[in-house]
Coordinates of C-alpha atoms in Angstrom, one line a residue:
M14 CA 35.8 -52.4 -57.1
I15 CA 34.9 -48.7 -57.8
D16 CA 31.5 -49.8 -59.1
R17 CA 30.8 -51.7 -55.8
L18 CA 31.9 -48.7 -53.8
A19 CA 29.7 -46.3 -55.8
R20 CA 26.6 -48.6 -55.2
A21 CA 27.4 -48.8 -51.5
V22 CA 27.6 -45.0 -51.3
I23 CA 24.3 -44.6 -53.2
A24 CA 22.6 -47.2 -51.0
F25 CA 23.9 -45.4 -47.9
L26 CA 22.5 -42.0 -49.1
V27 CA 19.2 -43.2 -50.7
L28 CA 17.9 -45.8 -48.2
P29 CA 17.6 -43.4 -45.2
A30 CA 15.7 -40.9 -47.4
L31 CA 13.3 -43.6 -48.5
G32 CA 12.8 -44.6 -44.8
A33 CA 11.9 -41.0 -44.0
C34 CA 9.2 -41.0 -46.6
S35 CA 7.6 -44.0 -45.0
A36 CA 7.4 -42.6 -41.5
P37 CA 4.1 -43.5 -39.8
T38 CA 1.3 -41.1 -40.4
V39 CA -1.0 -39.7 -37.7
N40 CA -4.2 -41.9 -37.4
P41 CA -7.0 -39.6 -38.6
L42 CA -9.5 -41.5 -36.4
L43 CA -7.5 -40.5 -33.3
K44 CA -7.7 -36.8 -34.2
N45 CA -11.5 -36.8 -34.9
P46 CA -13.5 -37.7 -31.8
A47 CA -16.8 -37.4 -33.7
Q48 CA -15.8 -40.6 -35.6
W49 CA -14.9 -42.7 -32.6
P50 CA -16.9 -45.8 -32.1
L51 CA -17.0 -44.9 -28.4
V52 CA -19.1 -41.8 -29.3
K53 CA -21.8 -44.1 -30.9
L54 CA -22.4 -46.1 -27.7
K55 CA -25.7 -45.7 -25.9
G56 CA -24.0 -45.1 -22.5
L57 CA -25.7 -44.8 -19.1
T58 CA -28.8 -42.8 -18.7
S59 CA -28.8 -43.0 -14.9
H60 CA -25.5 -42.4 -13.0
G61 CA -23.8 -40.3 -10.4
K62 CA -22.4 -36.8 -10.9
L63 CA -19.8 -36.6 -13.7
P64 CA -16.7 -34.5 -13.5
D65 CA -16.5 -31.2 -15.4
E66 CA -14.2 -32.9 -17.9
A67 CA -16.9 -35.3 -19.0
D68 CA -19.9 -35.1 -21.4
R69 CA -21.3 -38.6 -21.2
A70 CA -21.1 -41.7 -19.0
L71 CA -20.6 -44.9 -20.9
A72 CA -20.4 -47.5 -18.1
Q73 CA -20.3 -48.1 -14.3
I74 CA -17.8 -50.5 -12.9
T75 CA -17.7 -51.6 -9.3
V76 CA -15.3 -54.0 -7.6
G77 CA -14.3 -54.1 -4.0
S78 CA -14.1 -50.6 -2.7
Y79 CA -14.1 -49.0 -6.1
D80 CA -17.2 -47.5 -7.8
M81 CA -16.2 -46.0 -11.1
I82 CA -17.8 -44.3 -14.0
A83 CA -16.1 -44.6 -17.4
W84 CA -16.9 -41.5 -19.5
I85 CA -16.0 -39.5 -22.6
H86 CA -16.0 -35.9 -23.7
S87 CA -16.8 -34.8 -27.3
S88 CA -13.5 -32.8 -27.4
G89 CA -11.5 -36.1 -27.3
R90 CA -11.2 -36.9 -23.6
C91 CA -11.5 -40.5 -22.3
G92 CA -11.8 -40.8 -18.6
L93 CA -12.6 -42.7 -15.4
S94 CA -13.9 -41.3 -12.1
G95 CA -14.4 -42.6 -8.7
S96 CA -15.3 -41.3 -5.3
G97 CA -13.2 -38.1 -4.9
W98 CA -11.0 -38.7 -7.9
S99 CA -11.0 -38.4 -11.7
M100 CA -8.4 -39.1 -14.4
Y101 CA -8.5 -38.7 -18.1
V102 CA -6.4 -38.5 -21.3
D103 CA -6.9 -36.2 -24.2
M104 CA -6.6 -38.6 -27.2
T105 CA -6.4 -35.7 -29.7
K106 CA -3.3 -34.3 -28.1
S107 CA -1.4 -37.6 -28.5
E108 CA -0.1 -39.6 -31.4
G109 CA -1.0 -42.7 -29.5
N110 CA 1.4 -45.6 -29.5
P111 CA 0.1 -48.7 -31.3
Q112 CA -0.2 -51.3 -28.5
R113 CA -2.5 -53.6 -26.6
E114 CA -2.7 -53.5 -22.8
E115 CA -1.3 -56.6 -21.1
G116 CA -4.1 -59.0 -20.0
F117 CA -6.4 -58.0 -22.9
S118 CA -6.7 -59.5 -26.4
G119 CA -7.9 -57.9 -29.6
P120 CA -6.3 -55.5 -32.1
V121 CA -3.3 -53.4 -31.6
E122 CA -4.5 -49.8 -31.8
P123 CA -3.1 -46.3 -31.2
A124 CA -3.6 -45.9 -27.4
V125 CA -2.9 -43.6 -24.5
G126 CA -2.7 -44.8 -20.9
I127 CA -2.9 -43.3 -17.4
S128 CA -2.9 -44.7 -13.9
R129 CA -4.0 -43.6 -10.4
E130 CA -1.8 -44.6 -7.5
S131 CA -0.8 -47.8 -9.3
K132 CA -4.1 -49.4 -8.4
V133 CA -6.3 -48.3 -11.3
R134 CA -5.1 -48.1 -14.9
L135 CA -7.0 -46.7 -17.8
F136 CA -6.0 -47.4 -21.4
C137 CA -8.0 -45.5 -24.1
T138 CA -8.3 -46.1 -27.8
P139 CA -10.9 -44.6 -30.2
T140 CA -12.8 -48.0 -30.1
R141 CA -12.6 -49.1 -26.5
M142 CA -11.5 -48.3 -22.9
L143 CA -9.5 -50.9 -21.1
I144 CA -9.5 -50.7 -17.3
R145 CA -7.4 -52.6 -14.8
V146 CA -8.1 -52.5 -11.0
E147 CA -5.3 -54.1 -9.0
G148 CA -5.9 -56.1 -5.8
Q149 CA -9.7 -55.9 -6.1
M150 CA -11.9 -58.9 -7.0
S151 CA -14.8 -58.9 -4.6
E152 CA -18.4 -58.4 -5.9
P153 CA -17.6 -57.1 -9.4
S154 CA -20.4 -55.6 -11.4
V155 CA -20.8 -53.5 -14.5
S156 CA -23.6 -51.6 -16.2
G157 CA -23.8 -49.8 -19.5
D158 CA -21.5 -50.7 -22.3
A159 CA -19.0 -52.8 -20.4
V160 CA -17.9 -56.3 -19.4
A161 CA -15.3 -57.5 -16.9
Q162 CA -13.3 -60.5 -15.8
P163 CA -11.4 -61.2 -12.6
V164 CA -7.7 -61.8 -13.7
N165 CA -4.5 -62.3 -11.7
G166 CA -5.7 -60.8 -8.4
G167 CA -7.6 -57.9 -10.0
L168 CA -10.3 -56.9 -12.4
N169 CA -10.0 -56.2 -16.1
A170 CA -12.9 -54.3 -17.7
V171 CA -13.6 -53.3 -21.3
V172 CA -15.9 -50.4 -22.3
G173 CA -16.9 -50.4 -25.9
S174 CA -19.2 -52.0 -28.5
W175 CA -20.3 -55.6 -28.1
E176 CA -17.7 -56.5 -30.7
A177 CA -14.9 -54.6 -28.9
Q178 CA -15.9 -56.3 -25.6
K179 CA -15.8 -59.8 -27.2
E180 CA -12.4 -59.1 -28.9
S181 CA -10.7 -57.7 -25.8
L182 CA -12.2 -59.9 -23.0
P183 CA -13.6 -63.0 -24.8
G184 CA -14.1 -64.9 -21.5
A185 CA -15.8 -62.1 -19.6
T186 CA -17.9 -63.4 -16.8
V187 CA -19.2 -60.0 -15.4
T188 CA -21.8 -58.6 -17.7
P189 CA -24.5 -55.9 -17.3
G190 CA -27.3 -57.3 -15.3
G191 CA -25.5 -60.6 -14.9

């Protein structure tokens, strides 16, 4: 009986300490924007004015009344801008929660999200940008490193490499020039 009690006490004291040692580590890719696959994308050479927070435009996405530019900054910002508005997240200042945005497939990655007036959501990972525009489906088009798909009364778009696009929106019907 005492032997069982001693084992229980040891287990009670040792197991939490072991759990603390296996706490998740910070993803080094998240903290080093120079290593992001998004940085390696060709991007857009012709586009409208970028906000001060942006270095490079990666894609243009239009649907309904929205004409948006998806962009990045070498300091670690991932953003989206439209007529009279801009939003971004600084990926290096976040631990990023491993998740996948609803309505997209592909890997679960450390990600940070932001939204504008509940109509436009931007979900950034080091490998891709996932964009959802609610209530807009008319005349969708993309240019640059993006594909899109009308889904559930809105538009889902992925900005990233061809592989990231295929993983996240395998049935994309809106492609650059298509």
